[in-house]
């Protein structure tokens, strides 16, 4: 106890001498706290308070909080202790002490500008297999880049995406995707396995999903987690990008409060940095994804939005996660078992896009010491290569290339219809409700397109669709009846324009029978 007080005294003195505000416990600075937790429900309760959880271990949950949240935890009856180990670590002093220095404070770690320069350099050095692509802009207008690596030419091959730094202060999460790119490029034509992988896959590397946040963390305030959305001019900046994806977006393990580190934004995909990934995923139809974060040495797989959600591909997820766990020395685990949180990237990538999505929680610190960068990256490169190899033969059961487009689109629309019902019942005014309805409309439009007589030559798709929706309950089916009316109108129109009357009338009859 006395030792602890002494250490705290030293910290306070250190603050005084250096005049660095990082360790002063006022409500603008964050601190790392160990909270005693006895069950997974207690961990979930903390996540539900909108508190940013850094690590969960047996009996102890490590959180990053400001004074206000620390008091809330104490009021809720939790036992809280300052995490001495992290706060006195010289690495943290070094990394998290600087505020507003000229230039960045990234040391060996890549800054946003350095990432872009390296991607450009790689594409220049390996023009046949690497290209830089702009995938969109951030809230503050920074370009977000991907490096596309492939030697497959026009061959249709499985695709994967490796993403870094959704969270600003997790600098190591930028390094791993860069190392993966280096490995694939430098060993191409030299190492048989890598040559084979590059020739038979398309790999997208996005080292920095959240450039505004990274820049802020490296130049202004190292503990910054979120993006830099100005939240409509509020003094409380930022949205948590890993709470903003549109599958089961909501407030479990995420916060409605702008000032929270897990603020989920005004609606699903309100954040440009998440929309960039959404658009890319919709275009490329990846088979697998890895999203890098720090810290905790974990391999996580979906679903993460609630406990015990059935996952039809669980056995496959477990097998892949366990093997990646072996290669990295990390523990494989279901995301919700860490703590339930809605709106993370993996839930959307798998739930909506049929991607085998994983999150790697790298290392034992947000910013591990520079001497650890190489070894963390090396073992994670092994896991990434393993996943790339595996997707030559495996895929999620809901991958759009593997299920009929009618089935996939109907399932998407069905899911959105369910969400719409939930929002309606809750009487929510979330912008998300509108987002869900817009999504639903766009799925319906795609279905009408697929089922129109000119795109459904023998009427088989229409039959499949009718089969699917006739198994639904009435209220659910109601969402699809406008699709039926539109397709019926298209058929009648086709009859008038001299189309095959017998065939088209058969379709119209089928649709009329359903409506009865
Ligand atoms: O909370 C997160 O976004 C991730 N951890 S981090 O410390 N890097 O912030 C983990 C997300 C895992 N997903 C769910 N639990 N849903
Ligand atoms: Zn993170």
PDB file of N, CA and C in Angstrom, residues 285 312-313 351-354 395-416 418 440 443-444 446-448 450-451 456 460-472 476 480 483:
ATOM      1  N   UNK A 285     -16.483  -8.062 -52.533  1.00  0.00           N
ATOM      2  CA  UNK A 285     -16.997  -9.351 -52.021  1.00  0.00           C
ATOM      3  C   UNK A 285     -15.882 -10.224 -51.461  1.00  0.00           C
ATOM      4  N   UNK A 312     -23.994 -19.712 -37.812  1.00  0.00           N
ATOM      5  CA  UNK A 312     -24.036 -20.941 -38.614  1.00  0.00           C
ATOM      6  C   UNK A 312     -22.648 -21.437 -39.021  1.00  0.00           C
ATOM      7  N   UNK A 313     -21.664 -20.560 -39.039  1.00  0.00           N
ATOM      8  CA  UNK A 313     -20.313 -20.963 -39.449  1.00  0.00           C
ATOM      9  C   UNK A 313     -19.362 -21.086 -38.266  1.00  0.00           C
ATOM     10  N   UNK A 351     -22.048 -10.727 -40.966  1.00  0.00           N
ATOM     11  CA  UNK A 351     -23.510 -10.803 -40.973  1.00  0.00           C
ATOM     12  C   UNK A 351     -24.125 -10.295 -42.260  1.00  0.00           C
ATOM     13  N   UNK A 352     -23.593  -9.194 -42.772  1.00  0.00           N
ATOM     14  CA  UNK A 352     -24.203  -8.617 -43.970  1.00  0.00           C
ATOM     15  C   UNK A 352     -23.481  -9.008 -45.252  1.00  0.00           C
ATOM     16  N   UNK A 353     -22.190  -9.264 -45.165  1.00  0.00           N
ATOM     17  CA  UNK A 353     -21.439  -9.467 -46.401  1.00  0.00           C
ATOM     18  C   UNK A 353     -20.891 -10.882 -46.584  1.00  0.00           C
ATOM     19  N   UNK A 354     -21.152 -11.765 -45.639  1.00  0.00           N
ATOM     20  CA  UNK A 354     -20.697 -13.151 -45.797  1.00  0.00           C
ATOM     21  C   UNK A 354     -19.184 -13.295 -45.825  1.00  0.00           C
ATOM     22  N   UNK A 395     -15.148 -20.827 -47.224  1.00  0.00           N
ATOM     23  CA  UNK A 395     -15.837 -19.533 -47.279  1.00  0.00           C
ATOM     24  C   UNK A 395     -17.007 -19.589 -46.300  1.00  0.00           C
ATOM     25  N   UNK A 396     -17.542 -18.419 -45.944  1.00  0.00           N
ATOM     26  CA  UNK A 396     -18.714 -18.392 -45.054  1.00  0.00           C
ATOM     27  C   UNK A 396     -19.925 -18.901 -45.833  1.00  0.00           C
ATOM     28  N   UNK A 397     -20.869 -19.510 -45.108  1.00  0.00           N
ATOM     29  CA  UNK A 397     -22.031 -20.090 -45.804  1.00  0.00           C
ATOM     30  C   UNK A 397     -22.893 -19.010 -46.454  1.00  0.00           C
ATOM     31  N   UNK A 398     -22.761 -17.767 -45.990  1.00  0.00           N
ATOM     32  CA  UNK A 398     -23.576 -16.686 -46.570  1.00  0.00           C
ATOM     33  C   UNK A 398     -22.789 -15.795 -47.518  1.00  0.00           C
ATOM     34  N   UNK A 399     -21.656 -16.299 -48.034  1.00  0.00           N
ATOM     35  CA  UNK A 399     -20.913 -15.465 -48.994  1.00  0.00           C
ATOM     36  C   UNK A 399     -21.749 -15.306 -50.265  1.00  0.00           C
ATOM     37  N   UNK A 400     -21.887 -14.041 -50.762  1.00  0.00           N
ATOM     38  CA  UNK A 400     -22.806 -13.804 -51.886  1.00  0.00           C
ATOM     39  C   UNK A 400     -22.485 -14.608 -53.144  1.00  0.00           C
ATOM     40  N   UNK A 401     -21.226 -15.003 -53.352  1.00  0.00           N
ATOM     41  CA  UNK A 401     -20.917 -15.809 -54.539  1.00  0.00           C
ATOM     42  C   UNK A 401     -21.395 -17.243 -54.379  1.00  0.00           C
ATOM     43  N   UNK A 402     -21.663 -17.633 -53.144  1.00  0.00           N
ATOM     44  CA  UNK A 402     -21.982 -19.040 -52.902  1.00  0.00           C
ATOM     45  C   UNK A 402     -23.466 -19.290 -52.686  1.00  0.00           C
ATOM     46  N   UNK A 403     -24.204 -18.262 -52.367  1.00  0.00           N
ATOM     47  CA  UNK A 403     -25.659 -18.452 -52.271  1.00  0.00           C
ATOM     48  C   UNK A 403     -26.280 -17.731 -53.467  1.00  0.00           C
ATOM     49  N   UNK A 404     -27.441 -18.180 -53.891  1.00  0.00           N
ATOM     50  CA  UNK A 404     -28.050 -17.526 -55.058  1.00  0.00           C
ATOM     51  C   UNK A 404     -28.299 -16.062 -54.698  1.00  0.00           C
ATOM     52  N   UNK A 405     -28.230 -15.201 -55.710  1.00  0.00           N
ATOM     53  CA  UNK A 405     -28.374 -13.779 -55.406  1.00  0.00           C
ATOM     54  C   UNK A 405     -29.774 -13.486 -54.863  1.00  0.00           C
ATOM     55  N   UNK A 406     -30.767 -14.240 -55.322  1.00  0.00           N
ATOM     56  CA  UNK A 406     -32.127 -14.011 -54.816  1.00  0.00           C
ATOM     57  C   UNK A 406     -32.165 -14.322 -53.316  1.00  0.00           C
ATOM     58  N   UNK A 407     -31.545 -15.453 -52.961  1.00  0.00           N
ATOM     59  CA  UNK A 407     -31.568 -15.862 -51.554  1.00  0.00           C
ATOM     60  C   UNK A 407     -30.805 -14.844 -50.682  1.00  0.00           C
ATOM     61  N   UNK A 408     -29.640 -14.433 -51.187  1.00  0.00           N
ATOM     62  CA  UNK A 408     -28.812 -13.489 -50.426  1.00  0.00           C
ATOM     63  C   UNK A 408     -29.543 -12.158 -50.224  1.00  0.00           C
ATOM     64  N   UNK A 409     -30.119 -11.649 -51.315  1.00  0.00           N
ATOM     65  CA  UNK A 409     -30.808 -10.346 -51.230  1.00  0.00           C
ATOM     66  C   UNK A 409     -32.055 -10.452 -50.360  1.00  0.00           C
ATOM     67  N   UNK A 410     -32.762 -11.570 -50.459  1.00  0.00           N
ATOM     68  CA  UNK A 410     -33.972 -11.730 -49.643  1.00  0.00           C
ATOM     69  C   UNK A 410     -33.571 -11.800 -48.170  1.00  0.00           C
ATOM     70  N   UNK A 411     -32.488 -12.520 -47.888  1.00  0.00           N
ATOM     71  CA  UNK A 411     -32.042 -12.612 -46.491  1.00  0.00           C
ATOM     72  C   UNK A 411     -31.642 -11.239 -45.967  1.00  0.00           C
ATOM     73  N   UNK A 412     -30.943 -10.453 -46.798  1.00  0.00           N
ATOM     74  CA  UNK A 412     -30.546  -9.091 -46.398  1.00  0.00           C
ATOM     75  C   UNK A 412     -31.783  -8.242 -46.113  1.00  0.00           C
ATOM     76  N   UNK A 413     -32.722  -8.277 -47.056  1.00  0.00           N
ATOM     77  CA  UNK A 413     -33.930  -7.459 -46.898  1.00  0.00           C
ATOM     78  C   UNK A 413     -34.708  -7.924 -45.668  1.00  0.00           C
ATOM     79  N   UNK A 414     -34.758  -9.246 -45.476  1.00  0.00           N
ATOM     80  CA  UNK A 414     -35.473  -9.808 -44.338  1.00  0.00           C
ATOM     81  C   UNK A 414     -34.856  -9.302 -43.034  1.00  0.00           C
ATOM     82  N   UNK A 415     -33.531  -9.315 -42.983  1.00  0.00           N
ATOM     83  CA  UNK A 415     -32.834  -8.844 -41.801  1.00  0.00           C
ATOM     84  C   UNK A 415     -33.134  -7.356 -41.543  1.00  0.00           C
ATOM     85  N   UNK A 416     -33.090  -6.566 -42.624  1.00  0.00           N
ATOM     86  CA  UNK A 416     -33.359  -5.132 -42.472  1.00  0.00           C
ATOM     87  C   UNK A 416     -34.807  -4.899 -42.038  1.00  0.00           C
ATOM     88  N   UNK A 418     -36.548  -6.873 -40.212  1.00  0.00           N
ATOM     89  CA  UNK A 418     -36.596  -7.187 -38.772  1.00  0.00           C
ATOM     90  C   UNK A 418     -36.106  -6.006 -37.950  1.00  0.00           C
ATOM     91  N   UNK A 440     -33.375  -1.148 -46.867  1.00  0.00           N
ATOM     92  CA  UNK A 440     -34.437  -2.077 -47.250  1.00  0.00           C
ATOM     93  C   UNK A 440     -34.939  -1.731 -48.653  1.00  0.00           C
ATOM     94  N   UNK A 443     -32.483  -2.888 -51.235  1.00  0.00           N
ATOM     95  CA  UNK A 443     -32.525  -4.343 -51.449  1.00  0.00           C
ATOM     96  C   UNK A 443     -33.737  -4.713 -52.296  1.00  0.00           C
ATOM     97  N   UNK A 444     -34.866  -4.051 -52.041  1.00  0.00           N
ATOM     98  CA  UNK A 444     -36.086  -4.347 -52.807  1.00  0.00           C
ATOM     99  C   UNK A 444     -35.870  -4.001 -54.284  1.00  0.00           C
ATOM    100  N   UNK A 446     -33.106  -4.004 -55.866  1.00  0.00           N
ATOM    101  CA  UNK A 446     -32.234  -5.009 -56.485  1.00  0.00           C
ATOM    102  C   UNK A 446     -33.014  -6.288 -56.774  1.00  0.00           C
ATOM    103  N   UNK A 447     -33.932  -6.632 -55.874  1.00  0.00           N
ATOM    104  CA  UNK A 447     -34.732  -7.832 -56.101  1.00  0.00           C
ATOM    105  C   UNK A 447     -35.624  -7.666 -57.336  1.00  0.00           C
ATOM    106  N   UNK A 448     -36.246  -6.485 -57.443  1.00  0.00           N
ATOM    107  CA  UNK A 448     -37.103  -6.242 -58.613  1.00  0.00           C
ATOM    108  C   UNK A 448     -36.262  -6.383 -59.880  1.00  0.00           C
ATOM    109  N   UNK A 450     -33.530  -8.196 -60.303  1.00  0.00           N
ATOM    110  CA  UNK A 450     -33.189  -9.611 -60.535  1.00  0.00           C
ATOM    111  C   UNK A 450     -34.374 -10.411 -61.070  1.00  0.00           C
ATOM    112  N   UNK A 451     -35.584 -10.031 -60.588  1.00  0.00           N
ATOM    113  CA  UNK A 451     -36.769 -10.833 -60.906  1.00  0.00           C
ATOM    114  C   UNK A 451     -37.518 -10.335 -62.141  1.00  0.00           C
ATOM    115  N   UNK A 456     -34.643 -12.680 -65.724  1.00  0.00           N
ATOM    116  CA  UNK A 456     -35.029 -13.984 -65.149  1.00  0.00           C
ATOM    117  C   UNK A 456     -35.685 -14.793 -66.274  1.00  0.00           C
ATOM    118  N   UNK A 460     -37.191 -19.027 -63.053  1.00  0.00           N
ATOM    119  CA  UNK A 460     -36.739 -19.838 -61.905  1.00  0.00           C
ATOM    120  C   UNK A 460     -36.453 -18.963 -60.673  1.00  0.00           C
ATOM    121  N   UNK A 461     -35.897 -17.785 -60.931  1.00  0.00           N
ATOM    122  CA  UNK A 461     -35.583 -16.897 -59.793  1.00  0.00           C
ATOM    123  C   UNK A 461     -36.865 -16.469 -59.083  1.00  0.00           C
ATOM    124  N   UNK A 462     -37.898 -16.173 -59.897  1.00  0.00           N
ATOM    125  CA  UNK A 462     -39.168 -15.766 -59.300  1.00  0.00           C
ATOM    126  C   UNK A 462     -39.728 -16.909 -58.453  1.00  0.00           C
ATOM    127  N   UNK A 463     -39.638 -18.118 -58.981  1.00  0.00           N
ATOM    128  CA  UNK A 463     -40.119 -19.282 -58.224  1.00  0.00           C
ATOM    129  C   UNK A 463     -39.382 -19.394 -56.885  1.00  0.00           C
ATOM    130  N   UNK A 464     -38.064 -19.236 -56.941  1.00  0.00           N
ATOM    131  CA  UNK A 464     -37.241 -19.322 -55.718  1.00  0.00           C
ATOM    132  C   UNK A 464     -37.687 -18.255 -54.708  1.00  0.00           C
ATOM    133  N   UNK A 465     -37.906 -17.044 -55.216  1.00  0.00           N
ATOM    134  CA  UNK A 465     -38.297 -15.930 -54.351  1.00  0.00           C
ATOM    135  C   UNK A 465     -39.655 -16.201 -53.706  1.00  0.00           C
ATOM    136  N   UNK A 466     -40.593 -16.675 -54.523  1.00  0.00           N
ATOM    137  CA  UNK A 466     -41.937 -16.942 -53.994  1.00  0.00           C
ATOM    138  C   UNK A 466     -41.883 -18.033 -52.927  1.00  0.00           C
ATOM    139  N   UNK A 467     -41.056 -19.037 -53.195  1.00  0.00           N
ATOM    140  CA  UNK A 467     -40.858 -20.092 -52.202  1.00  0.00           C
ATOM    141  C   UNK A 467     -40.352 -19.541 -50.872  1.00  0.00           C
ATOM    142  N   UNK A 468     -39.351 -18.666 -50.987  1.00  0.00           N
ATOM    143  CA  UNK A 468     -38.746 -18.100 -49.774  1.00  0.00           C
ATOM    144  C   UNK A 468     -39.753 -17.291 -48.972  1.00  0.00           C
ATOM    145  N   UNK A 469     -40.496 -16.434 -49.675  1.00  0.00           N
ATOM    146  CA  UNK A 469     -41.368 -15.541 -48.899  1.00  0.00           C
ATOM    147  C   UNK A 469     -42.666 -16.220 -48.467  1.00  0.00           C
ATOM    148  N   UNK A 470     -43.030 -17.326 -49.157  1.00  0.00           N
ATOM    149  CA  UNK A 470     -44.264 -17.984 -48.695  1.00  0.00           C
ATOM    150  C   UNK A 470     -44.033 -18.703 -47.371  1.00  0.00           C
ATOM    151  N   UNK A 471     -42.748 -18.941 -47.021  1.00  0.00           N
ATOM    152  CA  UNK A 471     -42.483 -19.560 -45.712  1.00  0.00           C
ATOM    153  C   UNK A 471     -42.469 -18.540 -44.567  1.00  0.00           C
ATOM    154  N   UNK A 472     -42.583 -17.257 -44.940  1.00  0.00           N
ATOM    155  CA  UNK A 472     -42.493 -16.227 -43.891  1.00  0.00           C
ATOM    156  C   UNK A 472     -43.848 -15.962 -43.231  1.00  0.00           C
ATOM    157  N   UNK A 476     -44.002 -10.267 -41.958  1.00  0.00           N
ATOM    158  CA  UNK A 476     -42.704 -10.201 -42.634  1.00  0.00           C
ATOM    159  C   UNK A 476     -42.893 -10.182 -44.140  1.00  0.00           C
ATOM    160  N   UNK A 480     -42.316  -7.681 -48.525  1.00  0.00           N
ATOM    161  CA  UNK A 480     -41.894  -8.093 -49.863  1.00  0.00           C
ATOM    162  C   UNK A 480     -42.997  -7.954 -50.909  1.00  0.00           C
ATOM    163  N   UNK A 483     -42.460  -5.730 -53.848  1.00  0.00           N
ATOM    164  CA  UNK A 483     -41.573  -6.290 -54.877  1.00  0.00           C
ATOM    165  C   UNK A 483     -42.420  -7.092 -55.860  1.00  0.00           C
TER     166      UNK A 483
END
